[in-house]
């Protein structure tokens, strides 16, 4: 059975639509979302609605939680974006907004299915911990995280796709030719970001899993349209639009 795993949409409707179209083209009906549906981007309402409609299961991300409560540890631009996002979810159709808040408020922090674990951040801190490629040199951190993973973990949060192996390697999608097999060794997979890639590739990133392997996918979308929307909103820093062009 094929399953698509997406993450870090960040209110980028153009990117989300492009990824969903690619998933449809592959005739995949089961979609998991690892959180951060909103934050940074100009279309929080529409992205929540699409995730509610299309995703089989979804998780809470740190930006989703920040909109529900208060942003903690965010930089000034991210904080302003959250407060703007919250206002968008508090104005307009009250009934639809209540449905959106209810949806966000009921999202779990992790999902466990047999040997698979799904989180936004890490197995140790599902909401907020970043696992960066250079963390393979932090043996204590990685050992503690792997100790909480039965076999395979799928995560987002850093917006940098790739595979972390228990033998302390990080493998970029290019290094594995976009495919990594399920095997006896534990691994963590960062699925990358739909709405704000940060690996110097401006295409949206997501993964597909079947019984044998993980496949990394990249999808082009109209990032210029998203950036122009951001530029028109004074509470969203222009940098949030600029970075879409460079994938940073």
Short mmCIF file of the C-alpha atoms (twelve columns), coordinates in Angstrom:
data_MODEL
# 
_entry.id   MODEL 
# 
loop_
_atom_site.group_PDB 
_atom_site.id 
_atom_site.type_symbol 
_atom_site.label_atom_id 
_atom_site.label_alt_id 
_atom_site.label_comp_id 
_atom_site.label_asym_id 
_atom_site.label_seq_id 
_atom_site.Cartn_x 
_atom_site.Cartn_y 
_atom_site.Cartn_z 
_atom_site.pdbx_PDB_model_num 
ATOM 1   C CA . UNK A 1   0.000   0.000  0.000   1 
ATOM 2   C CA . UNK A 2   1.324   3.411  -0.970  1 
ATOM 3   C CA . UNK A 3   1.241   6.241  1.534   1 
ATOM 4   C CA . UNK A 4   2.315   9.872  1.072   1 
ATOM 5   C CA . UNK A 5   3.829   11.757 3.998   1 
ATOM 6   C CA . UNK A 6   3.873   15.544 3.894   1 
ATOM 7   C CA . UNK A 7   4.971   18.182 6.406   1 
ATOM 8   C CA . UNK A 8   5.592   21.878 6.998   1 
ATOM 9   C CA . UNK A 9   3.062   23.401 4.631   1 
ATOM 10  C CA . UNK A 10  3.230   26.757 6.414   1 
ATOM 11  C CA . UNK A 11  0.212   28.366 4.805   1 
ATOM 12  C CA . UNK A 12  1.584   27.937 1.276   1 
ATOM 13  C CA . UNK A 13  -1.493  27.064 -0.747  1 
ATOM 14  C CA . UNK A 14  0.209   26.949 -4.137  1 
ATOM 15  C CA . UNK A 15  2.746   24.421 -2.871  1 
ATOM 16  C CA . UNK A 16  0.119   22.288 -1.134  1 
ATOM 17  C CA . UNK A 17  -2.070  22.135 -4.235  1 
ATOM 18  C CA . UNK A 18  0.896   21.154 -6.400  1 
ATOM 19  C CA . UNK A 19  1.920   18.366 -4.019  1 
ATOM 20  C CA . UNK A 20  -1.629  17.039 -3.741  1 
ATOM 21  C CA . UNK A 21  -1.895  17.031 -7.535  1 
ATOM 22  C CA . UNK A 22  1.331   15.012 -7.722  1 
ATOM 23  C CA . UNK A 23  0.001   12.579 -5.123  1 
ATOM 24  C CA . UNK A 24  -3.241  12.237 -7.101  1 
ATOM 25  C CA . UNK A 25  -1.277  11.602 -10.288 1 
ATOM 26  C CA . UNK A 26  0.384   8.685  -8.520  1 
ATOM 27  C CA . UNK A 27  -3.060  7.433  -7.400  1 
ATOM 28  C CA . UNK A 28  -2.208  7.581  -3.700  1 
ATOM 29  C CA . UNK A 29  -5.200  8.071  -1.441  1 
ATOM 30  C CA . UNK A 30  -3.607  7.797  2.006   1 
ATOM 31  C CA . UNK A 31  -1.806  10.952 3.141   1 
ATOM 32  C CA . UNK A 32  -0.225  11.700 6.522   1 
ATOM 33  C CA . UNK A 33  0.638   15.282 7.502   1 
ATOM 34  C CA . UNK A 34  3.358   15.805 10.120  1 
ATOM 35  C CA . UNK A 35  2.306   19.276 11.196  1 
ATOM 36  C CA . UNK A 36  3.004   22.981 10.720  1 
ATOM 37  C CA . UNK A 37  0.049   23.412 8.437   1 
ATOM 38  C CA . UNK A 38  0.146   27.134 9.182   1 
ATOM 39  C CA . UNK A 39  2.646   29.858 10.081  1 
ATOM 40  C CA . UNK A 40  4.751   32.049 7.744   1 
ATOM 41  C CA . UNK A 41  2.466   31.713 4.725   1 
ATOM 42  C CA . UNK A 42  -0.462  33.777 3.419   1 
ATOM 43  C CA . UNK A 43  -3.226  31.133 3.225   1 
ATOM 44  C CA . UNK A 44  -3.728  29.512 6.644   1 
ATOM 45  C CA . UNK A 45  -7.492  29.006 6.306   1 
ATOM 46  C CA . UNK A 46  -7.292  27.342 2.909   1 
ATOM 47  C CA . UNK A 47  -4.406  25.081 3.912   1 
ATOM 48  C CA . UNK A 48  -6.196  23.891 7.049   1 
ATOM 49  C CA . UNK A 49  -9.306  23.176 4.990   1 
ATOM 50  C CA . UNK A 50  -7.362  21.167 2.401   1 
ATOM 51  C CA . UNK A 51  -5.502  19.146 5.030   1 
ATOM 52  C CA . UNK A 52  -8.771  18.401 6.835   1 
ATOM 53  C CA . UNK A 53  -10.299 17.252 3.560   1 
ATOM 54  C CA . UNK A 54  -7.406  15.311 2.061   1 
ATOM 55  C CA . UNK A 55  -5.186  13.942 4.825   1 
ATOM 56  C CA . UNK A 56  -5.944  10.615 6.445   1 
ATOM 57  C CA . UNK A 57  -4.118  11.572 9.642   1 
ATOM 58  C CA . UNK A 58  -2.427  14.764 10.796  1 
ATOM 59  C CA . UNK A 59  -0.138  15.833 13.626  1 
ATOM 60  C CA . UNK A 60  0.325   19.038 15.578  1 
ATOM 61  C CA . UNK A 61  3.351   21.165 14.667  1 
ATOM 62  C CA . UNK A 62  4.980   23.875 16.758  1 
ATOM 63  C CA . UNK A 63  3.518   26.656 14.586  1 
ATOM 64  C CA . UNK A 64  0.065   25.107 14.859  1 
ATOM 65  C CA . UNK A 65  0.445   25.045 18.631  1 
ATOM 66  C CA . UNK A 66  1.717   28.620 18.658  1 
ATOM 67  C CA . UNK A 67  -1.448  29.775 16.910  1 
ATOM 68  C CA . UNK A 68  -3.553  27.900 19.451  1 
ATOM 69  C CA . UNK A 69  -1.691  29.287 22.449  1 
ATOM 70  C CA . UNK A 70  1.315   31.615 22.288  1 
ATOM 71  C CA . UNK A 71  4.572   31.505 20.304  1 
ATOM 72  C CA . UNK A 72  7.530   30.568 22.502  1 
ATOM 73  C CA . UNK A 73  11.108  30.744 21.293  1 
ATOM 74  C CA . UNK A 74  10.105  32.222 17.930  1 
ATOM 75  C CA . UNK A 75  12.075  34.965 16.226  1 
ATOM 76  C CA . UNK A 76  10.350  38.301 15.670  1 
ATOM 77  C CA . UNK A 77  9.286   37.563 12.090  1 
ATOM 78  C CA . UNK A 78  7.872   34.147 12.932  1 
ATOM 79  C CA . UNK A 79  6.043   35.595 15.930  1 
ATOM 80  C CA . UNK A 80  4.432   38.358 13.872  1 
ATOM 81  C CA . UNK A 81  3.383   35.768 11.298  1 
ATOM 82  C CA . UNK A 82  1.727   33.672 14.002  1 
ATOM 83  C CA . UNK A 83  -0.230  36.624 15.385  1 
ATOM 84  C CA . UNK A 84  -1.334  37.536 11.844  1 
ATOM 85  C CA . UNK A 85  -2.322  33.905 11.224  1 
ATOM 86  C CA . UNK A 86  -4.343  33.878 14.423  1 
ATOM 87  C CA . UNK A 87  -6.219  36.999 13.346  1 
ATOM 88  C CA . UNK A 88  -7.019  35.353 10.011  1 
ATOM 89  C CA . UNK A 89  -8.497  32.420 11.898  1 
ATOM 90  C CA . UNK A 90  -10.537 34.714 14.112  1 
ATOM 91  C CA . UNK A 91  -12.166 36.779 11.348  1 
ATOM 92  C CA . UNK A 92  -14.556 35.881 8.553   1 
ATOM 93  C CA . UNK A 93  -16.939 32.946 8.748   1 
ATOM 94  C CA . UNK A 94  -17.192 32.171 12.486  1 
ATOM 95  C CA . UNK A 95  -18.530 28.648 11.983  1 
ATOM 96  C CA . UNK A 96  -15.751 27.651 9.597   1 
ATOM 97  C CA . UNK A 97  -13.151 29.216 11.861  1 
ATOM 98  C CA . UNK A 98  -14.463 27.284 14.850  1 
ATOM 99  C CA . UNK A 99  -14.157 24.078 12.837  1 
ATOM 100 C CA . UNK A 100 -10.549 24.992 12.023  1 
ATOM 101 C CA . UNK A 101 -9.693  25.720 15.650  1 
ATOM 102 C CA . UNK A 102 -11.344 22.464 16.732  1 
ATOM 103 C CA . UNK A 103 -9.325  20.563 14.146  1 
ATOM 104 C CA . UNK A 104 -6.027  22.087 15.273  1 
ATOM 105 C CA . UNK A 105 -6.883  21.600 18.937  1 
ATOM 106 C CA . UNK A 106 -7.507  17.889 18.484  1 
ATOM 107 C CA . UNK A 107 -4.292  17.076 16.594  1 
ATOM 108 C CA . UNK A 108 -2.064  14.523 18.348  1 
ATOM 109 C CA . UNK A 109 1.678   14.991 18.879  1 
ATOM 110 C CA . UNK A 110 2.655   11.562 17.598  1 
ATOM 111 C CA . UNK A 111 1.279   8.515  15.850  1 
ATOM 112 C CA . UNK A 112 2.629   4.981  16.350  1 
ATOM 113 C CA . UNK A 113 1.758   2.211  13.914  1 
ATOM 114 C CA . UNK A 114 3.602   -1.096 14.291  1 
ATOM 115 C CA . UNK A 115 7.258   -0.245 13.573  1 
ATOM 116 C CA . UNK A 116 6.470   3.254  12.302  1 
ATOM 117 C CA . UNK A 117 6.555   6.424  14.391  1 
ATOM 118 C CA . UNK A 118 5.328   9.770  13.049  1 
ATOM 119 C CA . UNK A 119 6.237   13.070 14.748  1 
ATOM 120 C CA . UNK A 120 6.780   16.694 13.819  1 
ATOM 121 C CA . UNK A 121 10.074  17.306 15.614  1 
ATOM 122 C CA . UNK A 122 11.705  14.213 17.093  1 
ATOM 123 C CA . UNK A 123 10.849  11.058 18.998  1 
ATOM 124 C CA . UNK A 124 12.243  12.709 22.139  1 
ATOM 125 C CA . UNK A 125 10.395  16.001 21.748  1 
ATOM 126 C CA . UNK A 126 7.645   15.504 19.145  1 
ATOM 127 C CA . UNK A 127 6.834   19.186 18.825  1 
ATOM 128 C CA . UNK A 128 9.992   21.248 19.160  1 
ATOM 129 C CA . UNK A 129 13.254  19.339 18.820  1 
ATOM 130 C CA . UNK A 130 15.221  19.898 15.634  1 
ATOM 131 C CA . UNK A 131 17.283  17.039 14.221  1 
ATOM 132 C CA . UNK A 132 19.743  18.572 11.783  1 
ATOM 133 C CA . UNK A 133 22.153  16.705 9.474   1 
ATOM 134 C CA . UNK A 134 25.121  17.799 11.603  1 
ATOM 135 C CA . UNK A 135 23.571  16.112 14.649  1 
ATOM 136 C CA . UNK A 136 25.111  12.851 13.494  1 
ATOM 137 C CA . UNK A 137 28.198  14.182 15.301  1 
ATOM 138 C CA . UNK A 138 26.222  14.548 18.533  1 
ATOM 139 C CA . UNK A 139 26.250  10.887 19.493  1 
ATOM 140 C CA . UNK A 140 24.499  11.288 22.840  1 
ATOM 141 C CA . UNK A 141 21.588  13.192 21.292  1 
ATOM 142 C CA . UNK A 142 21.137  10.719 18.459  1 
ATOM 143 C CA . UNK A 143 21.420  7.653  20.703  1 
ATOM 144 C CA . UNK A 144 18.715  9.010  22.982  1 
ATOM 145 C CA . UNK A 145 16.432  9.719  20.045  1 
ATOM 146 C CA . UNK A 146 17.023  6.331  18.428  1 
ATOM 147 C CA . UNK A 147 16.355  4.704  21.804  1 
ATOM 148 C CA . UNK A 148 12.762  5.937  21.555  1 
ATOM 149 C CA . UNK A 149 12.248  4.616  18.016  1 
ATOM 150 C CA . UNK A 150 11.141  1.004  17.558  1 
ATOM 151 C CA . UNK A 151 12.357  0.833  13.963  1 
ATOM 152 C CA . UNK A 152 11.521  3.756  11.678  1 
ATOM 153 C CA . UNK A 153 10.565  7.359  12.400  1 
ATOM 154 C CA . UNK A 154 9.217   10.016 10.037  1 
ATOM 155 C CA . UNK A 155 9.604   13.664 10.974  1 
ATOM 156 C CA . UNK A 156 9.762   17.232 9.641   1 
ATOM 157 C CA . UNK A 157 10.483  20.552 11.391  1 
ATOM 158 C CA . UNK A 158 13.932  21.305 9.894   1 
ATOM 159 C CA . UNK A 159 12.617  21.416 6.305   1 
ATOM 160 C CA . UNK A 160 15.712  19.443 5.211   1 
ATOM 161 C CA . UNK A 161 14.922  16.021 3.696   1 
ATOM 162 C CA . UNK A 162 17.111  12.995 4.211   1 
ATOM 163 C CA . UNK A 163 17.763  9.795  6.159   1 
ATOM 164 C CA . UNK A 164 19.497  9.485  9.531   1 
ATOM 165 C CA . UNK A 165 20.830  5.974  10.159  1 
ATOM 166 C CA . UNK A 166 21.525  4.439  13.555  1 
ATOM 167 C CA . UNK A 167 25.156  4.074  12.470  1 
ATOM 168 C CA . UNK A 168 25.351  7.894  12.619  1 
ATOM 169 C CA . UNK A 169 25.134  8.789  8.945   1 
ATOM 170 C CA . UNK A 170 22.977  11.389 7.233   1 
ATOM 171 C CA . UNK A 171 22.044  10.548 3.663   1 
ATOM 172 C CA . UNK A 172 20.580  13.247 1.438   1 
ATOM 173 C CA . UNK A 173 17.977  12.199 -1.139  1 
ATOM 174 C CA . UNK A 174 20.584  12.731 -3.879  1 
ATOM 175 C CA . UNK A 175 23.016  10.370 -2.160  1 
ATOM 176 C CA . UNK A 176 20.469  7.537  -2.143  1 
ATOM 177 C CA . UNK A 177 19.038  8.374  -5.595  1 
ATOM 178 C CA . UNK A 178 15.768  9.350  -3.899  1 
ATOM 179 C CA . UNK A 179 15.089  5.869  -2.507  1 
ATOM 180 C CA . UNK A 180 15.976  4.202  0.781   1 
ATOM 181 C CA . UNK A 181 14.938  0.606  1.589   1 
ATOM 182 C CA . UNK A 182 13.339  -0.576 4.787   1 
ATOM 183 C CA . UNK A 183 15.828  -2.929 6.427   1 
ATOM 184 C CA . UNK A 184 17.047  -4.191 9.797   1 
ATOM 185 C CA . UNK A 185 18.791  -0.939 10.768  1 
ATOM 186 C CA . UNK A 186 16.761  1.758  12.465  1 
ATOM 187 C CA . UNK A 187 16.455  5.056  10.649  1 
ATOM 188 C CA . UNK A 188 14.835  8.466  10.866  1 
ATOM 189 C CA . UNK A 189 13.450  10.122 7.742   1 
ATOM 190 C CA . UNK A 190 12.970  13.845 7.438   1 
ATOM 191 C CA . UNK A 191 10.363  14.258 4.726   1 
ATOM 192 C CA . UNK A 192 11.294  17.870 3.973   1 
ATOM 193 C CA . UNK A 193 8.862   20.743 3.573   1 
ATOM 194 C CA . UNK A 194 5.919   21.261 1.256   1 
ATOM 195 C CA . UNK A 195 5.684   25.013 1.731   1 
ATOM 196 C CA . UNK A 196 9.136   26.263 2.696   1 
ATOM 197 C CA . UNK A 197 12.066  24.054 1.577   1 
ATOM 198 C CA . UNK A 198 15.429  24.919 3.121   1 
ATOM 199 C CA . UNK A 199 17.893  22.670 1.315   1 
ATOM 200 C CA . UNK A 200 18.688  25.114 -1.508  1 
ATOM 201 C CA . UNK A 201 16.019  23.499 -3.710  1 
ATOM 202 C CA . UNK A 202 12.872  25.595 -4.056  1 
ATOM 203 C CA . UNK A 203 10.685  22.656 -5.047  1 
ATOM 204 C CA . UNK A 204 8.252   21.183 -2.523  1 
ATOM 205 C CA . UNK A 205 9.405   18.008 -0.806  1 
ATOM 206 C CA . UNK A 206 7.508   14.985 0.476   1 
ATOM 207 C CA . UNK A 207 7.944   11.209 0.641   1 
ATOM 208 C CA . UNK A 208 6.074   8.099  -0.406  1 
ATOM 209 C CA . UNK A 209 6.370   4.823  1.461   1 
ATOM 210 C CA . UNK A 210 5.406   1.316  0.436   1 
ATOM 211 C CA . UNK A 211 6.240   -2.064 1.982   1 
ATOM 212 C CA . UNK A 212 9.817   -1.976 0.706   1 
ATOM 213 C CA . UNK A 213 11.165  1.555  0.585   1 
ATOM 214 C CA . UNK A 214 10.924  5.285  1.152   1 
ATOM 215 C CA . UNK A 215 10.862  7.457  -1.972  1 
ATOM 216 C CA . UNK A 216 11.714  11.162 -1.879  1 
ATOM 217 C CA . UNK A 217 9.692   13.379 -4.230  1 
ATOM 218 C CA . UNK A 218 10.153  16.976 -5.387  1 
ATOM 219 C CA . UNK A 219 7.412   19.064 -6.976  1 
ATOM 220 C CA . UNK A 220 7.642   22.425 -8.720  1 
ATOM 221 C CA . UNK A 221 5.064   25.062 -7.826  1 
ATOM 222 C CA . UNK A 222 4.455   28.754 -8.451  1 
ATOM 223 C CA . UNK A 223 6.522   30.163 -5.582  1 
ATOM 224 C CA . UNK A 224 6.340   33.615 -7.169  1 
ATOM 225 C CA . UNK A 225 2.575   33.706 -6.620  1 
ATOM 226 C CA . UNK A 226 3.018   32.801 -2.951  1 
ATOM 227 C CA . UNK A 227 5.792   35.356 -2.497  1 
ATOM 228 C CA . UNK A 228 3.675   38.120 -4.052  1 
ATOM 229 C CA . UNK A 229 0.897   37.400 -1.565  1 
ATOM 230 C CA . UNK A 230 3.393   37.640 1.295   1 
ATOM 231 C CA . UNK A 231 4.759   40.963 0.040   1 
ATOM 232 C CA . UNK A 232 1.242   42.403 0.101   1 
ATOM 233 C CA . UNK A 233 0.772   41.583 3.815   1 
ATOM 234 C CA . UNK A 234 2.569   44.052 6.056   1 
ATOM 235 C CA . UNK A 235 2.663   41.679 9.034   1 
ATOM 236 C CA . UNK A 236 4.549   39.057 7.013   1 
ATOM 237 C CA . UNK A 237 8.233   39.859 6.517   1 
ATOM 238 C CA . UNK A 238 9.356   40.114 2.887   1 
ATOM 239 C CA . UNK A 239 12.088  37.616 3.758   1 
ATOM 240 C CA . UNK A 240 9.407   34.944 4.068   1 
ATOM 241 C CA . UNK A 241 8.666   35.452 0.385   1 
ATOM 242 C CA . UNK A 242 12.283  35.881 -0.690  1 
ATOM 243 C CA . UNK A 243 13.361  32.588 0.847   1 
ATOM 244 C CA . UNK A 244 10.862  30.628 -1.243  1 
ATOM 245 C CA . UNK A 245 12.754  31.520 -4.399  1 
ATOM 246 C CA . UNK A 246 16.072  30.224 -3.060  1 
ATOM 247 C CA . UNK A 247 14.816  27.298 -1.011  1 
ATOM 248 C CA . UNK A 248 16.463  28.543 2.156   1 
# 
